[in-house]
Tab-separated table of C-alpha atoms in Angstrom:
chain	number	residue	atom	x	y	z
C	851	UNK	CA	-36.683	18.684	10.962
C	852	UNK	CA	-34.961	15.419	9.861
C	853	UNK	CA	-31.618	15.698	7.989
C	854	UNK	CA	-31.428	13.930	4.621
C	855	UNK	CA	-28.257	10.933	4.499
C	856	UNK	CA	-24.816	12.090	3.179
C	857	UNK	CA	-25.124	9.386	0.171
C	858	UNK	CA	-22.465	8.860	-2.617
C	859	UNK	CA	-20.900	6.230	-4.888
C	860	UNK	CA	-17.862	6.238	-2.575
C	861	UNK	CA	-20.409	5.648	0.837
C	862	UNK	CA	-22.437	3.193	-1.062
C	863	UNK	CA	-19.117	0.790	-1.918
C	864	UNK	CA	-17.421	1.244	1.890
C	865	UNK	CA	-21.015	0.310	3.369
C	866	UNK	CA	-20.934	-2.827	1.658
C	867	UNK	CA	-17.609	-3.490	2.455
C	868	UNK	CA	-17.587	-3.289	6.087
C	869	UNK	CA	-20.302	-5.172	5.851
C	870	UNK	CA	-18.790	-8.318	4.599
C	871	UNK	CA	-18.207	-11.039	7.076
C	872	UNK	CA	-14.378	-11.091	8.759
C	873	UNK	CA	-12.273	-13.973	6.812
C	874	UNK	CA	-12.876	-16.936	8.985
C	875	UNK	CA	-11.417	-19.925	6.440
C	876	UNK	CA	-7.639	-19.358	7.474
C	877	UNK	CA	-6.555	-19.908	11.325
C	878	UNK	CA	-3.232	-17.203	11.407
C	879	UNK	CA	-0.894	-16.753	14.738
C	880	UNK	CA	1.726	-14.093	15.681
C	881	UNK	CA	2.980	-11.858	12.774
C	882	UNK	CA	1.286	-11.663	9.525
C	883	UNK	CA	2.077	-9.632	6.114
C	884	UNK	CA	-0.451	-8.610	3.756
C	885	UNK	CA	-0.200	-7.482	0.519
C	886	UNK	CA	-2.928	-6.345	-2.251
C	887	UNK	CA	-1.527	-7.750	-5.321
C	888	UNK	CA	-4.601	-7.778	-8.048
C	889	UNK	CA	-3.208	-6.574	-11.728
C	890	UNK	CA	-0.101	-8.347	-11.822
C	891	UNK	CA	0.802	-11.957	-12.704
C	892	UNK	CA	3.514	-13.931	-11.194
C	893	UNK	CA	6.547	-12.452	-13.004
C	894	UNK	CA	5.474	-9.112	-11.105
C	895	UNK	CA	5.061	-10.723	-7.813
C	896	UNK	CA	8.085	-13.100	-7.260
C	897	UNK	CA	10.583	-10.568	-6.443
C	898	UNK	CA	8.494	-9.865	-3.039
C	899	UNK	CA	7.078	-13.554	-2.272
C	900	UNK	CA	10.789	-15.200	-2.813
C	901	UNK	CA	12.339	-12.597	-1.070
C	902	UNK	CA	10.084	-12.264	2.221
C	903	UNK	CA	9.694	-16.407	2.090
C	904	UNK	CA	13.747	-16.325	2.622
C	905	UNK	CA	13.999	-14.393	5.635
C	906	UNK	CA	9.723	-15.045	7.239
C	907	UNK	CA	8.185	-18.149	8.052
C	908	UNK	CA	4.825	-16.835	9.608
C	909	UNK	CA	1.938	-16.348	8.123
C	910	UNK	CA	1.779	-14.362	4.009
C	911	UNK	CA	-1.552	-13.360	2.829
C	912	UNK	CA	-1.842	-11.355	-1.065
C	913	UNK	CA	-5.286	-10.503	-2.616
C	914	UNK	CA	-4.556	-11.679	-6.267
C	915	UNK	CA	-6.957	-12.396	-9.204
C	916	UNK	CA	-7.803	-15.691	-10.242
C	917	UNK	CA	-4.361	-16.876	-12.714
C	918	UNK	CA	-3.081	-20.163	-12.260
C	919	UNK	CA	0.632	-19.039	-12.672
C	920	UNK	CA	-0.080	-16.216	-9.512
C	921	UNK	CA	-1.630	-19.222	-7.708
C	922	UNK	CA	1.383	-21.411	-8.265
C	923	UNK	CA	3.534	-19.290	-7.284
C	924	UNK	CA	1.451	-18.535	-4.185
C	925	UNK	CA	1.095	-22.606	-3.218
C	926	UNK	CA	4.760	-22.927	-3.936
C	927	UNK	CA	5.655	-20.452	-1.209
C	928	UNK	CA	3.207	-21.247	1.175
C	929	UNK	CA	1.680	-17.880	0.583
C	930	UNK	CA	-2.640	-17.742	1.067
C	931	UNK	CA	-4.505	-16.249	-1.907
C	932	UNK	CA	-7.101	-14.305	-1.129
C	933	UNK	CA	-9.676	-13.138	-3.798
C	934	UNK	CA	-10.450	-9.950	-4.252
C	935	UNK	CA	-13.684	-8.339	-2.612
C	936	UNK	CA	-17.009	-8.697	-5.432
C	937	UNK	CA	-17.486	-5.021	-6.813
C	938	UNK	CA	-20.826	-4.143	-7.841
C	939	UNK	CA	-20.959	-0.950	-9.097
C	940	UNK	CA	-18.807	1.376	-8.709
C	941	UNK	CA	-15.771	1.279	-6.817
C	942	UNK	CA	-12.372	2.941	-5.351
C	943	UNK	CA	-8.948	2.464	-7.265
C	944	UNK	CA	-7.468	-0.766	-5.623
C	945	UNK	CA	-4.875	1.037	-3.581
C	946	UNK	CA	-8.079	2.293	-1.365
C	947	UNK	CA	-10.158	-1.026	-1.905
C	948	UNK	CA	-7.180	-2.522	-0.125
C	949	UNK	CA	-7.927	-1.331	2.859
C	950	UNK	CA	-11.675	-2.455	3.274
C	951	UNK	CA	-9.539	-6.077	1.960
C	952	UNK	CA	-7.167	-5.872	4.881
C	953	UNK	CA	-10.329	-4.862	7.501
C	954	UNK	CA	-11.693	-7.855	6.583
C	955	UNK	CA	-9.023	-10.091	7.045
C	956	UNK	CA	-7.764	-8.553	10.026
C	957	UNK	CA	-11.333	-8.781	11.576
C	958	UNK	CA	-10.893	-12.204	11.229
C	959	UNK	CA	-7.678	-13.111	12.343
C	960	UNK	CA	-8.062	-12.047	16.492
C	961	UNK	CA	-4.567	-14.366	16.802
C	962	UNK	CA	-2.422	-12.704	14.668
C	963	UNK	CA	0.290	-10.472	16.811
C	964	UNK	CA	2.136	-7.510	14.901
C	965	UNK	CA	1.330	-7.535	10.949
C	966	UNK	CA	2.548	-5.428	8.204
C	967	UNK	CA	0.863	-4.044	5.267
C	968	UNK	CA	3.299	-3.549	2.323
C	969	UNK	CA	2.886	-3.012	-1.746
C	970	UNK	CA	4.017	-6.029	-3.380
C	971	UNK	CA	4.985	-5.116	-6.789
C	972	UNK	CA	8.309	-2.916	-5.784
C	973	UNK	CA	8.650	-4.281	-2.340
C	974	UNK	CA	11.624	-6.808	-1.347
C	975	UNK	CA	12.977	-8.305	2.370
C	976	UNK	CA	16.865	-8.399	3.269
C	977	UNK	CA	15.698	-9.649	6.686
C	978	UNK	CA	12.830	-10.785	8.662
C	979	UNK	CA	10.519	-7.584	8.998
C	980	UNK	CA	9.678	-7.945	12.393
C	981	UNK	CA	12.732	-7.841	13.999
C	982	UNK	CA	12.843	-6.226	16.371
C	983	UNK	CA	9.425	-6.727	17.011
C	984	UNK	CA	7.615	-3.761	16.336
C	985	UNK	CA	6.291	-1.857	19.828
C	986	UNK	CA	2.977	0.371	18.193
C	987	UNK	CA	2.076	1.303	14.711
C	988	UNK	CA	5.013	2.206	12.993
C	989	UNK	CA	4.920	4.049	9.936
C	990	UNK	CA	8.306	5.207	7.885
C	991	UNK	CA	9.282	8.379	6.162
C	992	UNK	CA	9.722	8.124	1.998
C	993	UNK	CA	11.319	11.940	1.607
C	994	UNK	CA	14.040	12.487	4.291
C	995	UNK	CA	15.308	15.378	2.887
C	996	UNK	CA	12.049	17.731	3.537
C	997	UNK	CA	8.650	17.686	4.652
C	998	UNK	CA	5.063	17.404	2.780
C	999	UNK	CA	4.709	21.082	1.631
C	1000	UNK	CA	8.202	20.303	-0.351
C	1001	UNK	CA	6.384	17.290	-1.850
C	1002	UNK	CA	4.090	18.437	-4.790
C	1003	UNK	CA	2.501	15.052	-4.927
C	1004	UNK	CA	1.452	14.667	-1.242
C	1005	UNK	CA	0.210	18.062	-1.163
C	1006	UNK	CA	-2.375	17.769	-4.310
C	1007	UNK	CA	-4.118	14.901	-2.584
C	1008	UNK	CA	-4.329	16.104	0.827
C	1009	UNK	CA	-5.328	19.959	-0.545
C	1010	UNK	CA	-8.027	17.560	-2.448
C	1011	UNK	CA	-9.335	15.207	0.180
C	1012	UNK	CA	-9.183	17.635	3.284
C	1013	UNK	CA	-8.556	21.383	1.770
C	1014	UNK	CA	-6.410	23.884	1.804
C	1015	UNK	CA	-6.149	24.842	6.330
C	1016	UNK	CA	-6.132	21.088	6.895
C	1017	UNK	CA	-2.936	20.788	4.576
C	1018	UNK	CA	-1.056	23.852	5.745
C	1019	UNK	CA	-1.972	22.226	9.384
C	1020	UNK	CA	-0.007	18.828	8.896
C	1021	UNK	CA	2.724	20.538	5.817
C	1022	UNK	CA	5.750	20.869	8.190
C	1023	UNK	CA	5.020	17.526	9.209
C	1024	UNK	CA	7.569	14.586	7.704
C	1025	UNK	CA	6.086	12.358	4.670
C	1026	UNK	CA	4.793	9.434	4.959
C	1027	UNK	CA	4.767	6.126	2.635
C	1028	UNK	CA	1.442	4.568	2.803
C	1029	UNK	CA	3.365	1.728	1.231
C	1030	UNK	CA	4.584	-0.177	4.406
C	1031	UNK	CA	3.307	0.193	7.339
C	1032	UNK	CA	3.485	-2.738	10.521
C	1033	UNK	CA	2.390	-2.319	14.148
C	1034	UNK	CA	-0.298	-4.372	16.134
C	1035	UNK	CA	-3.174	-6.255	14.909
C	1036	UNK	CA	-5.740	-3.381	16.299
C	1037	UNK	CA	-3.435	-0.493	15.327
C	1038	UNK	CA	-3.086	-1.401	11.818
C	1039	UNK	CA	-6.825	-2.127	11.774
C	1040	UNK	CA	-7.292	1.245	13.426
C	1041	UNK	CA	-5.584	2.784	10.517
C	1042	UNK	CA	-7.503	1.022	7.513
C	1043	UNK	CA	-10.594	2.332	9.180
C	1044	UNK	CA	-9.067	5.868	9.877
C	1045	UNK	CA	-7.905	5.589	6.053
C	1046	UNK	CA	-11.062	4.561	4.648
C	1047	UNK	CA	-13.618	6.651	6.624
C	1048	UNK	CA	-11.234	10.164	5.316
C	1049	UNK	CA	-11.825	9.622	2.174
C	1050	UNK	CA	-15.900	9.605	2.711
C	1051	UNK	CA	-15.082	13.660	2.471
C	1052	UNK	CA	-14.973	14.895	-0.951
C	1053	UNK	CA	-16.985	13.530	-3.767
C	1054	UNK	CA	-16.157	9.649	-4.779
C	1055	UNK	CA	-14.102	10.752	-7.372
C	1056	UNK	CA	-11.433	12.196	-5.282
C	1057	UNK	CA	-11.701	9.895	-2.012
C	1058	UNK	CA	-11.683	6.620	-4.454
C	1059	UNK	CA	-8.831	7.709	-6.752
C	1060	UNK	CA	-5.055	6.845	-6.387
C	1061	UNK	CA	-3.615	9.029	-3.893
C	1062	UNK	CA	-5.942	9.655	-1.803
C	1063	UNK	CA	-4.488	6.824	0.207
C	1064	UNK	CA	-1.316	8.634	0.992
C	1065	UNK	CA	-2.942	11.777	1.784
C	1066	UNK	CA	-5.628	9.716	4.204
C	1067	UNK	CA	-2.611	8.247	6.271
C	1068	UNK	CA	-0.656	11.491	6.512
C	1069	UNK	CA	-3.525	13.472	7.602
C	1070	UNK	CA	-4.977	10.244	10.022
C	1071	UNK	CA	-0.919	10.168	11.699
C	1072	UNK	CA	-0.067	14.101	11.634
C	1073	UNK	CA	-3.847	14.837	13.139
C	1074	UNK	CA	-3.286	12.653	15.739
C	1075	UNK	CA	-6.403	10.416	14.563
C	1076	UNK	CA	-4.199	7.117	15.339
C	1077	UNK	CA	-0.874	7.021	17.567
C	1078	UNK	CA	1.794	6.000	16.011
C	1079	UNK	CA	5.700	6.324	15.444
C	1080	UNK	CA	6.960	8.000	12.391
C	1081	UNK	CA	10.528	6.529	11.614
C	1082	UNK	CA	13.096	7.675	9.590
C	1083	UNK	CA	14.104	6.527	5.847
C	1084	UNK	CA	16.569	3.702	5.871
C	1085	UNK	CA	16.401	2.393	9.152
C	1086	UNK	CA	13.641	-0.909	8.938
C	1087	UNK	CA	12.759	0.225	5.181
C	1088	UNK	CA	14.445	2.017	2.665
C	1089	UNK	CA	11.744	3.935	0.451
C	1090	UNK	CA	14.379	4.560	-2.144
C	1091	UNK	CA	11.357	6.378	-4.814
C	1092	UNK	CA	13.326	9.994	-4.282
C	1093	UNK	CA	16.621	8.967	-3.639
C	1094	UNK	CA	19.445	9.403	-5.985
C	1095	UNK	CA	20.217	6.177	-7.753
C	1096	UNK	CA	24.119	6.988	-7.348
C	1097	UNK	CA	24.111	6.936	-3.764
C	1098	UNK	CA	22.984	2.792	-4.003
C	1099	UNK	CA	24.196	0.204	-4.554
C	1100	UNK	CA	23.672	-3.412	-4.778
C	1101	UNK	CA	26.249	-6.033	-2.712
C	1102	UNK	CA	26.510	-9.801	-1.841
C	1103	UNK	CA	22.786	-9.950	-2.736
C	1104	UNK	CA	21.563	-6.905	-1.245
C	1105	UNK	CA	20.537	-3.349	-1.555
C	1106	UNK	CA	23.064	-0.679	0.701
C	1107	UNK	CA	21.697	2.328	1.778
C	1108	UNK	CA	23.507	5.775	0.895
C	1109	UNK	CA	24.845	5.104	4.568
C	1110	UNK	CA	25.909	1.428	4.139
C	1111	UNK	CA	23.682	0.278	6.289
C	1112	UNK	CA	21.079	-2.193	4.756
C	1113	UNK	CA	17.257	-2.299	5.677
C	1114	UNK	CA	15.184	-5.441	6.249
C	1115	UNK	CA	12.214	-3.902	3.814
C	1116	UNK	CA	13.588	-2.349	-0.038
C	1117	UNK	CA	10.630	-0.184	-1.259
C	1118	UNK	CA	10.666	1.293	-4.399
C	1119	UNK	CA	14.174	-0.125	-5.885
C	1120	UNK	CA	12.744	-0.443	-8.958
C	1121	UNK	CA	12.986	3.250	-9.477
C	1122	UNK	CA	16.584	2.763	-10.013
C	1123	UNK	CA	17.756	0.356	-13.488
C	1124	UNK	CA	20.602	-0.806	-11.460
C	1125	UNK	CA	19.073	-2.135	-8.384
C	1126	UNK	CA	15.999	-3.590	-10.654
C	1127	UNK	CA	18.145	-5.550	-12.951
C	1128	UNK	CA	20.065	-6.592	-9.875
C	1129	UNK	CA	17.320	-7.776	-7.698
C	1130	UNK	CA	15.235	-9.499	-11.018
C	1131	UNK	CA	18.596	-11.693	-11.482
C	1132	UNK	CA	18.475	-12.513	-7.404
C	1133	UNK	CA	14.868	-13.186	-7.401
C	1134	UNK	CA	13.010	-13.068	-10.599
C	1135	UNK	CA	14.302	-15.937	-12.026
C	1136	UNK	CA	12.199	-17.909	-14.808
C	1137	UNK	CA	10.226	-15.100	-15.396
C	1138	UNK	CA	10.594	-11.534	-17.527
C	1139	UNK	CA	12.939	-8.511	-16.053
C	1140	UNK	CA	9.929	-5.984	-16.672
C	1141	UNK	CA	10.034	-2.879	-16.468
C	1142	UNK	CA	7.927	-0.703	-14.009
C	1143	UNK	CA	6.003	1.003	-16.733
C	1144	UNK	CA	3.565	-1.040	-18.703
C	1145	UNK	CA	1.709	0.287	-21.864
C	1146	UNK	CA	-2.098	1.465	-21.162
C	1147	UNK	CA	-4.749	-0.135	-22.864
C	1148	UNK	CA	-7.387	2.146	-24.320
C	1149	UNK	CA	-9.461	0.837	-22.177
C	1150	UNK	CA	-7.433	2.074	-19.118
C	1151	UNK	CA	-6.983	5.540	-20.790
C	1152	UNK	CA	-10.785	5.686	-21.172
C	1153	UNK	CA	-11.204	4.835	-17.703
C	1154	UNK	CA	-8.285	7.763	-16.936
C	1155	UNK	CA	-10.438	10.648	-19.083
C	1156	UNK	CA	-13.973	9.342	-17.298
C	1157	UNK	CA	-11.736	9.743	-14.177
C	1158	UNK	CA	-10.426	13.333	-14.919
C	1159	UNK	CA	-14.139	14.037	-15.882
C	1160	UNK	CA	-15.770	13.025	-12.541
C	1161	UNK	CA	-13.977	15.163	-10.361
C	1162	UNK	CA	-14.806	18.126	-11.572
C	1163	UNK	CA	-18.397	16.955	-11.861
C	1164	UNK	CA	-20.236	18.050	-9.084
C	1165	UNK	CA	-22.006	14.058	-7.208
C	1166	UNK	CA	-25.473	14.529	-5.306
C	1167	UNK	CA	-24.769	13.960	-1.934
């Protein structure tokens, strides 16, 4: 008796995906950071290119949209655009199409050596990110001060994209920031797929909403489903989302740690007024000090409510 396909809107768009050729059109070598960067304009991305382009010569890659200010800000820096994937259909919240953008380009590029894939928006450099050069995937803790099951936020996607014995198995394990992560060409790639091929589980709703990328690396690291090191907050990046604002502080340029030590890669600083401001008048300069919240368009809470009413719609599989 033949078994009918597993089919649904989230299989249909990674199909596709994988499918699409490796990037070929750029000739990379040694390290390489990628960023997924579609949404913002150039005011949003400076901070990170200006930064990273003052402390990294090698190679810079960002999927942006088609803007002329994003692209002269990109040529400027030396920094390749790279358009976004076609959609047809329906498709994953960008922070999982990213992945299947990264796969691509990684496919592509068999010279590149170590590479790091980062968030761009909130993401700065104090110092050349691959130094020292990173020996195995390396992924970095964003909550030092517990572990997953004290994290309400982790906890709700990986309850919802693996269930409830598969997130009491990995809850004692440390958290980890699917923000910035940097390792070996095949490692990294090894973790897009790992990411990616998780969130096939639940219904499309779930595996293609925002999230569900965190929980898909946690679960991928803490299962043992890639190898790879977990380090600790404020040692090569400082994830500084849950750490008290007081306890930083900004100085000759840079961002210190709580324990004065200051990290090549600042995630997140724009959590706390007085690093944002800071960094905007360091790096942002000729465009607007914005802040991190933006006012939704109706269309974006309309795409919110359809959101909220597919997943607890039951999808054919």
């Amino acid at each position: 008796m033949s078994l009918p396909p597993a089919r649904s809107r989230y299989l249909t768009w990674l199909a596709k995906a994988l499918a699409r050729s490796a990037d070929q059109k750029v000739s990379a070598r040694g390290h390489a950071v990628l960023g997924y960067a579609t949404g913002y304009d150039a005011a949003d991305v400076a901070p990170f290119v200006r930064s990273l382009r003052a402390v990294f010569d090698g190679t810079v890659a960002l999927v942006v949209d088609d803007r002329p200010d994003v692209a002269a800000l990109l040529a400027q820096h030396d920094v390749i655009a790279v358009a976004p994937d076609p959609v047809e259909g329906w498709a994953p919240h960008p922070v999982m199409q990213r992945f299947a953008a990264f796969d691509r380009l990684l496919r592509g590029w068999s010279d590149i050596d170590g590479v790091l894939i980062t968030d761009v928006r909130d993401v700065i450099f104090q110092a050349d990110p691959f130094s020292p050069r990173p020996e195995g995937l390396l992924t970095f803790q964003e909550y030092e001060s517990g572990v997953l099951a004290d994290h309400a936020f982790n906890m709700k996607y990986i309850r919802a994209l693996a269930g409830e014995g598969l997130a009491k198995a990995v809850a004692q394990n440390p958290c980890i920031c699917v923000g910035t992560v940097m390792g070996p060409r095949a490692d990294v790639l090894r973790l897009c797929r790992a990411i990616l091929m998780l969130a096939t589980t639940p219904r499309s709703s779930i595996g293609g909403a925002f999230g569900a990328d965190q929980a898909a690396c946690n679960l991928a690291v803490h299962l043992g489903m890639v190898e790879a090191q977990v380090l600790p907050n404020y040692c090569r990046v400082a994830t500084l989302g849950l750490t008290d604002g007081a306890a930083l502080t900004f100085k000759d340029g840079k961002v210190v740690n709580p324990d004065g030590t200051v990290s090549a890669i600042v995630h997140q600083h724009d959590r706390h007024p007085h690093l944002f401001d800071a960094v905007h008048a360091v790096w942002g300069g000729g465009f607007d000090c914005r802040q991190r919240v933006q006012p939704k368009s109706n269309a974006q809470r309309w795409g919110k409510l359809n959101q909220s009413i597919a997943r607890r719609t039951p999808e054919p599989r």
